[in-house]
CSV table of C-alpha atoms in Angstrom, one decimal:
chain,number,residue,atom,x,y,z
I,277,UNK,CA,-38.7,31.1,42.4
I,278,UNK,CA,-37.1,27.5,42.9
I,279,UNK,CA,-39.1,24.5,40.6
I,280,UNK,CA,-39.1,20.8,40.4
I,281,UNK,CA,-35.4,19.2,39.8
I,282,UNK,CA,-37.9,16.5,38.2
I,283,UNK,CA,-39.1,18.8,36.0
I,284,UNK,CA,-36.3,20.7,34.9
I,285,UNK,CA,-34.2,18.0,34.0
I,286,UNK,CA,-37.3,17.0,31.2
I,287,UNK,CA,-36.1,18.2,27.5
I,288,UNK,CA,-38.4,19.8,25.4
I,289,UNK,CA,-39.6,17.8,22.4
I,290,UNK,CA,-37.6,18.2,19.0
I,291,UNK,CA,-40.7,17.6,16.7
I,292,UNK,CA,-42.6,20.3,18.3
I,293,UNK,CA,-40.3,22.8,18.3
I,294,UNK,CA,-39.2,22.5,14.8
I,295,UNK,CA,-42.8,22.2,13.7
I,296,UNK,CA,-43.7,25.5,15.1
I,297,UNK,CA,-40.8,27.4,14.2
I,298,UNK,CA,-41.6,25.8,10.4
I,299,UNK,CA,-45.2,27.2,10.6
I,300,UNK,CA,-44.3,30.0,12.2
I,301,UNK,CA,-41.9,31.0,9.1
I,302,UNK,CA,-45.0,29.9,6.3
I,303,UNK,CA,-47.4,31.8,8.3
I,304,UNK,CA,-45.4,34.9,7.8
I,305,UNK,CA,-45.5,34.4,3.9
I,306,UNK,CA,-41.8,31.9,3.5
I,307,UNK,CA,-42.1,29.1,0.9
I,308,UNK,CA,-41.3,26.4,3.9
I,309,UNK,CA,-41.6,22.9,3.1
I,310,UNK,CA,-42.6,20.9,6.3
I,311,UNK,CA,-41.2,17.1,6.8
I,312,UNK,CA,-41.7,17.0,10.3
I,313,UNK,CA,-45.4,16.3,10.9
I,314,UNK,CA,-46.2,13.6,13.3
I,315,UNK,CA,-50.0,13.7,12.4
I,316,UNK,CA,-52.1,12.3,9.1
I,317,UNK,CA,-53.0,15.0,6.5
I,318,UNK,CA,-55.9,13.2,5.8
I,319,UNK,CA,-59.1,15.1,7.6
I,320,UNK,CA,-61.4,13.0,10.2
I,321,UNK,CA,-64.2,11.1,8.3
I,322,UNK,CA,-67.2,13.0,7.7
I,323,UNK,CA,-69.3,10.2,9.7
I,324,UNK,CA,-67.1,10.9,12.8
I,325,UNK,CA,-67.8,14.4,12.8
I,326,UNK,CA,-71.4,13.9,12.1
I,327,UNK,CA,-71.6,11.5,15.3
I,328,UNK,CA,-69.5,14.1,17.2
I,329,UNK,CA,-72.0,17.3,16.4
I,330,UNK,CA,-75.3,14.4,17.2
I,331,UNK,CA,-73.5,14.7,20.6
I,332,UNK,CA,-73.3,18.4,21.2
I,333,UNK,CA,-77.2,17.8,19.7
I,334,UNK,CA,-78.2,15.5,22.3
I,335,UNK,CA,-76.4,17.3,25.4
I,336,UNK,CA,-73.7,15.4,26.1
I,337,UNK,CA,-71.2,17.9,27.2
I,338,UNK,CA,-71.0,17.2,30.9
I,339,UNK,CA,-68.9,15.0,32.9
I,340,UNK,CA,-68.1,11.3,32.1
I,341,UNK,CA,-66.9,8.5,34.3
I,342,UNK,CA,-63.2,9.6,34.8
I,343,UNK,CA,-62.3,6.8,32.9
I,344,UNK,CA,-64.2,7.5,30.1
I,345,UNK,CA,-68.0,6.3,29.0
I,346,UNK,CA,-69.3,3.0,29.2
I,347,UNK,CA,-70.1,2.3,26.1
I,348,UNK,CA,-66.5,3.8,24.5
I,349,UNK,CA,-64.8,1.3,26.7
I,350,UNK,CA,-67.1,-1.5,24.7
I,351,UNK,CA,-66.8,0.0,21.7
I,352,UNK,CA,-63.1,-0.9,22.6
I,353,UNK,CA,-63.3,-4.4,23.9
I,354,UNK,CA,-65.3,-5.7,20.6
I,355,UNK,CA,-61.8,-3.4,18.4
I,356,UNK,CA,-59.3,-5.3,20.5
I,357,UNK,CA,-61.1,-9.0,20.1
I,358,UNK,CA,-62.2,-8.5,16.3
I,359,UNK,CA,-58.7,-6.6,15.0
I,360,UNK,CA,-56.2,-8.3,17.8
I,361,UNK,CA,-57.9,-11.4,18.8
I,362,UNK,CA,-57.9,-9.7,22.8
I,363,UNK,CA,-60.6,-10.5,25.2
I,364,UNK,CA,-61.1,-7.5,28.0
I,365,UNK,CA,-63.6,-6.8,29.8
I,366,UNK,CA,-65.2,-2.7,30.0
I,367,UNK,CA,-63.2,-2.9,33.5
I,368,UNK,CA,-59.9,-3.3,32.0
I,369,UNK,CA,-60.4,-0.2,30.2
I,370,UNK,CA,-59.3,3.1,30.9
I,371,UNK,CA,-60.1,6.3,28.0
I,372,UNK,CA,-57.5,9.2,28.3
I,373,UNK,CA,-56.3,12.4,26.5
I,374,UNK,CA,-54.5,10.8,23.4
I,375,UNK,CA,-52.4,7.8,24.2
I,376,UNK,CA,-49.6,10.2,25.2
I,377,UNK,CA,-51.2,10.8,28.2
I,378,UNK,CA,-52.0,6.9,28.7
I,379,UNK,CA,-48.5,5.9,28.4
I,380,UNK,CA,-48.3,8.6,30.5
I,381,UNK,CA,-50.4,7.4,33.5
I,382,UNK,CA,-48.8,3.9,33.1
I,383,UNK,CA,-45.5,5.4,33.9
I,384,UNK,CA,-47.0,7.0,36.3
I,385,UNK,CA,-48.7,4.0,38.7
I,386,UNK,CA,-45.9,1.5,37.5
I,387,UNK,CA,-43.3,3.5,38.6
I,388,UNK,CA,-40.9,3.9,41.9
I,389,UNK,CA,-38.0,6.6,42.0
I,390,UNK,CA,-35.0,4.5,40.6
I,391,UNK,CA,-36.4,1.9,39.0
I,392,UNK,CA,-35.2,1.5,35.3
I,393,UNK,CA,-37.5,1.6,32.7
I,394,UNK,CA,-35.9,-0.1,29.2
I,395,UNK,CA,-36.6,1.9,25.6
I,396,UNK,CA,-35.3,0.4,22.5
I,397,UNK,CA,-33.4,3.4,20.3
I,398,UNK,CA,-34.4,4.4,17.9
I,399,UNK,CA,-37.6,5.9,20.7
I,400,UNK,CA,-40.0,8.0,19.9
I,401,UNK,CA,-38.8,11.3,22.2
I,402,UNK,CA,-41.4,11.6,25.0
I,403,UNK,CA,-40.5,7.7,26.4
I,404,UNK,CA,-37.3,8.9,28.4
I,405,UNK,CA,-38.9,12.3,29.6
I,406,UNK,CA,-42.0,10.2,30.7
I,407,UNK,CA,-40.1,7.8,32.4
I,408,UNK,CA,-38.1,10.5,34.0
I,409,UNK,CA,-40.9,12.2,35.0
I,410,UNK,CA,-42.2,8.9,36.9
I,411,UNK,CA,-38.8,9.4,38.6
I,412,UNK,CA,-37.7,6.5,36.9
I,413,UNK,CA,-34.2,5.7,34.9
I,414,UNK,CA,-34.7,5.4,31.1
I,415,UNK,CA,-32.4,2.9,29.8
I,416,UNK,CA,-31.6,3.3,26.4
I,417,UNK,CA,-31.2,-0.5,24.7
I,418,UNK,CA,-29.7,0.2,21.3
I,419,UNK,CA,-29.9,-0.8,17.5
I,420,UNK,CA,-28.4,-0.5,14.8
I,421,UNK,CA,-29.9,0.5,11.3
I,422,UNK,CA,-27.9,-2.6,9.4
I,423,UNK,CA,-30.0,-4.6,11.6
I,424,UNK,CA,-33.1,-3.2,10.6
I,425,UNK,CA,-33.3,-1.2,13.9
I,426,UNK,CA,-34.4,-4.2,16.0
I,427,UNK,CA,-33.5,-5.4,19.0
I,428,UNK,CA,-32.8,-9.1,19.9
I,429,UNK,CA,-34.0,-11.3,23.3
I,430,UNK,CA,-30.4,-11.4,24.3
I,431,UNK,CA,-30.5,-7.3,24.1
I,432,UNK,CA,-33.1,-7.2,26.5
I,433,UNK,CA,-31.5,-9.9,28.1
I,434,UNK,CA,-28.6,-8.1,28.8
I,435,UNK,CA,-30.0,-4.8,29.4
I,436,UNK,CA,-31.8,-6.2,32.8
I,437,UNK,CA,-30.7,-5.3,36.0
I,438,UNK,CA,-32.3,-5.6,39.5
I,439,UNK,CA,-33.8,-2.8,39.3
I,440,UNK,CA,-35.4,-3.2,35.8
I,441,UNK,CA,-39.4,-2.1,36.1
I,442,UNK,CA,-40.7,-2.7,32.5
I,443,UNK,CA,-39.9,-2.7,28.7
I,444,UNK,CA,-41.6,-0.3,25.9
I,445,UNK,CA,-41.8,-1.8,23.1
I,446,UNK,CA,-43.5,0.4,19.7
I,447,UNK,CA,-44.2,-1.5,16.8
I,448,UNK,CA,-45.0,0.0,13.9
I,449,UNK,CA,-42.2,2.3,15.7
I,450,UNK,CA,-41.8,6.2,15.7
I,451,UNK,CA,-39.5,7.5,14.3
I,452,UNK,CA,-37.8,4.1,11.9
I,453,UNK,CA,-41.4,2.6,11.0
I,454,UNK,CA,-39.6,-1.0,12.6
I,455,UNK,CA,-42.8,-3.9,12.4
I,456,UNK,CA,-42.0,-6.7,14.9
I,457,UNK,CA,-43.4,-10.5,13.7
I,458,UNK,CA,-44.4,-12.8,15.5
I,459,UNK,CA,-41.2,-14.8,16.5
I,460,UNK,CA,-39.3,-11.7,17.3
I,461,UNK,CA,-42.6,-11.1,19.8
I,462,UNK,CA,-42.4,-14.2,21.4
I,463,UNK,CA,-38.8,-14.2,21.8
I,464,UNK,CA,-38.8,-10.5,23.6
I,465,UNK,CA,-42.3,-11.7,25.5
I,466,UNK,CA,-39.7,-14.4,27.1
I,467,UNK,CA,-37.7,-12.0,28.5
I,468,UNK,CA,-40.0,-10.3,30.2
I,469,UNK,CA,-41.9,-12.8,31.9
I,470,UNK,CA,-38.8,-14.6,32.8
I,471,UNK,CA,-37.1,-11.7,34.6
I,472,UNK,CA,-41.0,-10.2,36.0
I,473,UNK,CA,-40.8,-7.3,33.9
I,474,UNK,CA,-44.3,-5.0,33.1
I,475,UNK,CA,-44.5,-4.2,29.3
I,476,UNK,CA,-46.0,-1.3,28.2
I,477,UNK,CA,-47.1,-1.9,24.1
I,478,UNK,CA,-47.8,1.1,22.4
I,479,UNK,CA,-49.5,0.1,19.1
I,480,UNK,CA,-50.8,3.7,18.0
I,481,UNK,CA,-49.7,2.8,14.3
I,482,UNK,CA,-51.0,-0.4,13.7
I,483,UNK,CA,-53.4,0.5,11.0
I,484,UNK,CA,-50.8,1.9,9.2
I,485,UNK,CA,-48.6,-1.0,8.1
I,486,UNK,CA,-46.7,-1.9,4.2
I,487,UNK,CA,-45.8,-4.4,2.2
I,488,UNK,CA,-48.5,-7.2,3.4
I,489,UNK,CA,-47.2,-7.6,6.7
I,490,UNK,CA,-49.5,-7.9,9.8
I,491,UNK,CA,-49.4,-6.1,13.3
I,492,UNK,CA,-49.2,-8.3,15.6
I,493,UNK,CA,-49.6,-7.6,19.5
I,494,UNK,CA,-48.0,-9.0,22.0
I,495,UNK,CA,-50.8,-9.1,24.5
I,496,UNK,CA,-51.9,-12.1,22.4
I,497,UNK,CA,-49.2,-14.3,23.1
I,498,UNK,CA,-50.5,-15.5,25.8
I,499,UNK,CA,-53.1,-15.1,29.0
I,500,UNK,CA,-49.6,-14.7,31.6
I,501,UNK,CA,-48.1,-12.4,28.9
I,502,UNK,CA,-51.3,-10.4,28.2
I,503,UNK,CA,-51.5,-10.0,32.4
I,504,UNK,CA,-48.2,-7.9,32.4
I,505,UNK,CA,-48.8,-6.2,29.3
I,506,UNK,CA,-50.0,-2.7,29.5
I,507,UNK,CA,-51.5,-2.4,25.6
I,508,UNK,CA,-52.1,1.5,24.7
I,509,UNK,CA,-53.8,3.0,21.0
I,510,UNK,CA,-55.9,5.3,20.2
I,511,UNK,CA,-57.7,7.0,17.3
I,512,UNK,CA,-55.3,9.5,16.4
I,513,UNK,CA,-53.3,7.9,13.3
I,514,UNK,CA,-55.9,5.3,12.3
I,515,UNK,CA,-58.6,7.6,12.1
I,516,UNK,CA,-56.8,10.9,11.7
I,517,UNK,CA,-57.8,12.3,15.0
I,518,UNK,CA,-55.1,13.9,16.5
I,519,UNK,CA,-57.0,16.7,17.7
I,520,UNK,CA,-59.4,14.8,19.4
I,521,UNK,CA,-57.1,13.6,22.2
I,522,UNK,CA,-58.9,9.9,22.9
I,523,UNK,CA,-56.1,7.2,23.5
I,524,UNK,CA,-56.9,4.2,25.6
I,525,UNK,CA,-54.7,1.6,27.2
I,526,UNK,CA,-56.4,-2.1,27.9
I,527,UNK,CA,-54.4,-4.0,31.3
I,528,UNK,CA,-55.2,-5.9,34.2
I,529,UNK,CA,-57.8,-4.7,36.7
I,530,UNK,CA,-56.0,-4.0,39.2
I,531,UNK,CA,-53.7,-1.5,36.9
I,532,UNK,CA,-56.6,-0.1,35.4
I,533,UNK,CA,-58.4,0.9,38.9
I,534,UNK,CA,-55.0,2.9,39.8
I,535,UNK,CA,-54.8,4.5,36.8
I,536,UNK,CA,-58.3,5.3,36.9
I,537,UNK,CA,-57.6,6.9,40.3
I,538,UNK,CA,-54.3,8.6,39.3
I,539,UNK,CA,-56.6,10.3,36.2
I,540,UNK,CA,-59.6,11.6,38.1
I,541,UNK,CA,-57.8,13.5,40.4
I,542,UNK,CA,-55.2,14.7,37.2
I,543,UNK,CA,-58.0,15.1,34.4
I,544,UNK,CA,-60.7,13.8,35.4
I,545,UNK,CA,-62.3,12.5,32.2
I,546,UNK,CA,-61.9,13.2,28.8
I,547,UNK,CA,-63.5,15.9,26.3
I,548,UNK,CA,-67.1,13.9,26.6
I,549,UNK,CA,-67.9,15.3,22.9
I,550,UNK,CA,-64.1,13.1,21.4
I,551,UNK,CA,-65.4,10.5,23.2
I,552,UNK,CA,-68.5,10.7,20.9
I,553,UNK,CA,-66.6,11.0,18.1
I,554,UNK,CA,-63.7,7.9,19.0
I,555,UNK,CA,-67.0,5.3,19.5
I,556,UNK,CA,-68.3,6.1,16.1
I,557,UNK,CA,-64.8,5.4,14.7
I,558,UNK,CA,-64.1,2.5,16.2
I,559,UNK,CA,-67.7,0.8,15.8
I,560,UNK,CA,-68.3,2.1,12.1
I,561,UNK,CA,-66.5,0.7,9.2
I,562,UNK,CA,-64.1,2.2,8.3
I,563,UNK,CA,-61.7,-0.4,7.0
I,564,UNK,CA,-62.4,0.8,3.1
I,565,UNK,CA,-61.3,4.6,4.0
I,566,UNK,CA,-58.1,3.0,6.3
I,567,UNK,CA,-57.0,0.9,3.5
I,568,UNK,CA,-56.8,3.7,1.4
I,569,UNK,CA,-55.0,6.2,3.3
I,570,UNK,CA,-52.5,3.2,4.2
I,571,UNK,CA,-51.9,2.5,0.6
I,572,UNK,CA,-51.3,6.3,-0.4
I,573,UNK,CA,-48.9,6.2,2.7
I,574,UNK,CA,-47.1,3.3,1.3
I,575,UNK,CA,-47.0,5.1,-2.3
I,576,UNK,CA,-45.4,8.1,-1.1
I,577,UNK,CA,-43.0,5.8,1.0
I,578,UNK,CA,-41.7,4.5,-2.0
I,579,UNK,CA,-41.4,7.7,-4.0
I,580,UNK,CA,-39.6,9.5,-0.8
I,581,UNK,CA,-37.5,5.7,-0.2
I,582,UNK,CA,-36.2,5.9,-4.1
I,583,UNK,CA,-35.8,9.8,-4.3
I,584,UNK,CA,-33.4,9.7,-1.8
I,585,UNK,CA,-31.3,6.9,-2.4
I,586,UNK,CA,-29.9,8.8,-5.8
I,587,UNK,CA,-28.0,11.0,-3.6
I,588,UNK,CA,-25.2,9.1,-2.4
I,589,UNK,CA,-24.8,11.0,1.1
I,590,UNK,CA,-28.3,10.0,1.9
I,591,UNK,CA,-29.1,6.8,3.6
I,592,UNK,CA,-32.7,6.2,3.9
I,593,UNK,CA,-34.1,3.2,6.2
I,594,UNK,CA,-37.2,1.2,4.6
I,595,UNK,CA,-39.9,1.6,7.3
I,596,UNK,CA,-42.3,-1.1,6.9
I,597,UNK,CA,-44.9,1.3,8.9
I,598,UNK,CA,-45.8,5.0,10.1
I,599,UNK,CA,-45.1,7.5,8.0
I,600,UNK,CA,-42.3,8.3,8.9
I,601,UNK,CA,-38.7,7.6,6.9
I,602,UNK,CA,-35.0,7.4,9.1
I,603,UNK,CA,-32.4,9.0,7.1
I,604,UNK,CA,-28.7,8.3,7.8
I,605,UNK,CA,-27.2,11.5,7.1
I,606,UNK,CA,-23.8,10.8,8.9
I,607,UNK,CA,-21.7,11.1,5.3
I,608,UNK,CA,-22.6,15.1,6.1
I,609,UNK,CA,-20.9,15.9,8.7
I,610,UNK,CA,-23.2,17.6,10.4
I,611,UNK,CA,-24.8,16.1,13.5
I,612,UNK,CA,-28.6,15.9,13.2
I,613,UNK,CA,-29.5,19.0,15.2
I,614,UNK,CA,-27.2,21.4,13.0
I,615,UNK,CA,-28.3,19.7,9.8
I,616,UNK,CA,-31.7,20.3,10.4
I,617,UNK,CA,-31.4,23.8,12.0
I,618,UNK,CA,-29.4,24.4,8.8
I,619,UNK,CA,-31.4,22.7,6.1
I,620,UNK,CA,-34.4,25.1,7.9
I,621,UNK,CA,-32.5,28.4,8.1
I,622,UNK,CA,-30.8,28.0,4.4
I,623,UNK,CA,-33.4,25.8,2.0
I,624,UNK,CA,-36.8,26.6,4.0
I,625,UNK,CA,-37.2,22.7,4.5
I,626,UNK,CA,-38.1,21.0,7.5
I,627,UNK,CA,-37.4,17.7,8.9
I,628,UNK,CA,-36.3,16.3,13.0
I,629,UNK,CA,-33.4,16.0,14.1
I,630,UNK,CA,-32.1,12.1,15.0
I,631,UNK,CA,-30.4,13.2,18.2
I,632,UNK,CA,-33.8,13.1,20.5
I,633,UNK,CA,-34.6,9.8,19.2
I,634,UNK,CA,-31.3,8.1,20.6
I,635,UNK,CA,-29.9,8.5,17.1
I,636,UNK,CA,-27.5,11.6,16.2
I,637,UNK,CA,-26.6,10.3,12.9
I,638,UNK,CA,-29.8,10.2,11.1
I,639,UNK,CA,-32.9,12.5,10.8
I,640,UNK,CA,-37.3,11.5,10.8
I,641,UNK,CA,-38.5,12.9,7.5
I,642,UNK,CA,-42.5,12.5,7.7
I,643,UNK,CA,-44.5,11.7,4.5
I,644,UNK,CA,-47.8,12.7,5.5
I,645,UNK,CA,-47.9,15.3,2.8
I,646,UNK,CA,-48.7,15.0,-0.8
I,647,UNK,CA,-46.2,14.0,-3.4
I,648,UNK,CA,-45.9,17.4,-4.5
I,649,UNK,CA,-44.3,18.3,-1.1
I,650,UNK,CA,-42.1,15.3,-0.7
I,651,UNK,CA,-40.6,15.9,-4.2
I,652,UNK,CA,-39.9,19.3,-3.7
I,653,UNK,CA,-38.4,19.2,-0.4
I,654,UNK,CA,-36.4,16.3,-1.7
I,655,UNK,CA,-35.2,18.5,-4.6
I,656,UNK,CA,-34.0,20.9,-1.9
I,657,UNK,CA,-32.4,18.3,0.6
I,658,UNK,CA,-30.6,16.8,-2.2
I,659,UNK,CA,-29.6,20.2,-3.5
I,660,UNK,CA,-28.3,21.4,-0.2
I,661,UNK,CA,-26.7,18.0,0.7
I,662,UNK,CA,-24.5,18.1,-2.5
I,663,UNK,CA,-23.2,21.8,-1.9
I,664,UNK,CA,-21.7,20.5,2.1
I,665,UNK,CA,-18.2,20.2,2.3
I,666,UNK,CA,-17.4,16.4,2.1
C-alpha cells in the first residue's frame, strides 16, 4: 500500500509519545515521575460541568451550525472586547476542536504548496508539521536563550522572502513561557503589514501569565493589523479543559467563511455538549478561580526555577508564562532526545526533549503538578545529572 508523501514526511509529536510511554510504565505499578504534561492538573470547575450535564438535560446533543452555536460565538465576542479590548462580530467567529485544530484550519485555507510559513524557535512542535501539512515550508526564525528567547523586527525582517505567507507568533509561548509587550508587538506587527504577511496569534495561555505582566494581543494594535491577524484560544488552559476540545479563532469574514467551509465538510461541528460547557466558562466568573490556579502556577515556577539552578549543569530559563520551564542541559553532553530517553529509562522521570522544539540543547519540564512531584523529580534529575561523565 503507497500513502501520502505529505503525510509521511509529518513527525510524530515528542510530548505525546513520552507522556504515554511515562503512563504507560506508572500504570504498570513503576514509581514514574511525569514532567511532561502539557495540560492543567487542576479539574474543570464544578459550574462548567454543571452547565455541561443541564445540556445533556435539555437535549442538546444534535448537530450545531458547523461553526459552532450562536450564542458560543457571543459568548466569545463579549471575552475578546472585555479581556482584549477586540470588537468581532458572531460572523467573525469560527468554534473548533481545541485550538489545535483551529490553527489547524488556518493553515489550511491560508496556505498554497510552497509558500513559507515563518515560526519563531523555540515552537511549540505541531507548528512545522501543520504547516507542512498545508504543503507549506516552515521556516524556522531563531533565538537565543541569552536573549530571552525573543525575536527582534529585523529577525523577521530578514527571514522574509517572496514567498513568505504569514508569521506565528505564541505569546505566553510553549515550550519557554516567552511574554511579548507591547513595543516588541508593535515592532513585529510592522513587519508584517509592511511586507503583506497574514499572522496567525495563538494566545491559548494568556490567562496564565507571572510576575504582574499583562498579555497583550496583537489584533489590538490596530483595525489594518487586526484584518490580517488570525487570533486563536480556547478554554483548554484557562479553564482546564483540555478534554473538551473547544478552541476558536476570531478573523476577517472572508477567512472565517472559508474556514467554516473547510470544517463542515472535515468535522462538521464540534461536540454540541463542550460547546455547552466552553459558554458557561467564558460567560461566568471565573476570574477568582483563574487567579488562583495562575498564582500556584507561578509558586511552583519559582520553587522548580531555584531547585534547579543549584545544580551547576542545569540552566533553567525564567518563563514569565505557561507552565512550562526550558532547561539548558547542553553542559551534559547528551543531546535532548538521549537525555530524556535516559533520564526515563534509568531514574523513572519524565520530561520532553528540546530537539522537536527547534532547540536540541535544552529540555520542557512542565510544572503542572504539585510541589511534591516537582521536588522529587528534581531530586532525581539533579541526582542523575551529577553521576554523567563531564
Amino acid at each position: 500500500m503507497f500513502f501520502s508523501e505529505k503525510v509521511s514526511k509529518v513527525q510524530p509529536s515528542a510530548t505525546l509519545s513520552i507522556t504515554s510511554k511515562a503512563k504507560a510504565m506508572k500504570a504498570e505499578g513503576e514509581d514514574v515521575i511525569i514532567l511532561a504534561a502539557g495540560e492543567p492538573d487542576f479539574d474543570t470547575p464544578d459550574i462548567i460541568k454543571k452547565a455541561a450535564i443541564e445540556a445533556i438535560k435539555q437535549g442538546r446533543t444534535k448537530y450545531t451550525p458547523a461553526s459552532g452555536t450562536k450564542s458560543l460565538k457571543e459568548a466569545i465576542c463579549r471575552k475578546l472586547n472585555k479581556d482584549n479590548g477586540l470588537k468581532y462580530e458572531s460572523g467573525q467567529i469560527v468554534v473548533s476542536n481545541g485550538a489545535k485544530h483551529s490553527l489547524y484550519n488556518a493553515l489550511q485555507v491560508l496556505c498554497n504548496p510552497n509558500d513559507e510559513v515563518l515560526i519563531i524557535s523555540p515552537y511549540w512542535v505541531s507548528y512545522p508539521e501543520m504547516v507542512k501539512l498545508a504543503g507549506a515550508v516552515p521556516v524556522t526564525v531563531k533565538t537565543r536563550q541569552k536573549n530571552g528567547f525573543k525575536v527582534s523586527a529585523d529577525d523577521i525582517a530578514e527571514a522574509v522572502t517572496e514567498k513568505t505567507k504569514a508569521l506565528i507568533i505564541n505569546s505566553p509561548s510553549n515550550p519557554a513561557g516567552v511574554v511579548y509587550d507591547r513595543d516588541e508587538i508593535e515592532k513585529i506587527a510592522d513587519v508584517c503589514v509592511s511586507n503583506d504577511l497574514a499572522i496567525i496569534s495563538d494566545e491559548i495561555y494568556e490567562k496564565i501569565i507571572f510576575d504582574g505582566k499583562t498579555h497583550f494581543s496583537i489584533a489590538s494594535l490596530s483595525e489594518q493589523v487586526k484584518d490580517r491577524t488570525v487570533l486563536v484560544n480556547g478554554v483548554s488552559k484557562s479553564c482546564s479543559m483540555t478534554g473538551w476540545r473547544i478552541g476558536y479563532m476570531a478573523a476577517s469574514k472572508d477567512l472565517v467563511n472559508m474556514v467554516s467551509t473547510l470544517q463542515s465538510h472535515a468535522t462538521s461541528n464540534p461536540c454540541s455538549i463542550s460547546q455547552a460547557a466552553a459558554e458557561c466558562a467564558l460567560t461566568e466568573d471565573l476570574d477568582s478561580e483563574m487567579e488562583k490556579n495562575r498564582q500556584t502556577f507561578q509558586d511552583r515556577r519559582d520553587v522548580l526555577v531555584k531547585r534547579l539552578t543549584e545544580n551547576p549543569r542545569l540552566k533553567p530559563f525564567v518563563p514569565e508564562g505557561a507552565f512550562y520551564l526550558f532547561c539548558d542541559v547542553s553542559e551534559c553532553g547528551l543531546d535532548s532526545l538521549e537525555f530524556a530517553k535516559r533520564l526515563l529509562k534509568e531514574k523513572k522521570v519524565a520530561v520532553i526533549p528540546g530537539g522537536p522544539f527547534g532547540e536540541d540543547g535544552s529540555i520542557r519540564i512542565s510544572f503542572a503538578t504539585d510541589m511534591d512531584t516537582i521536588n522529587k523529580g528534581v531530586d532525581r534529575i539533579s541526582e542523575w545529572v551529577d553521576g554523567l561523565a563531564a
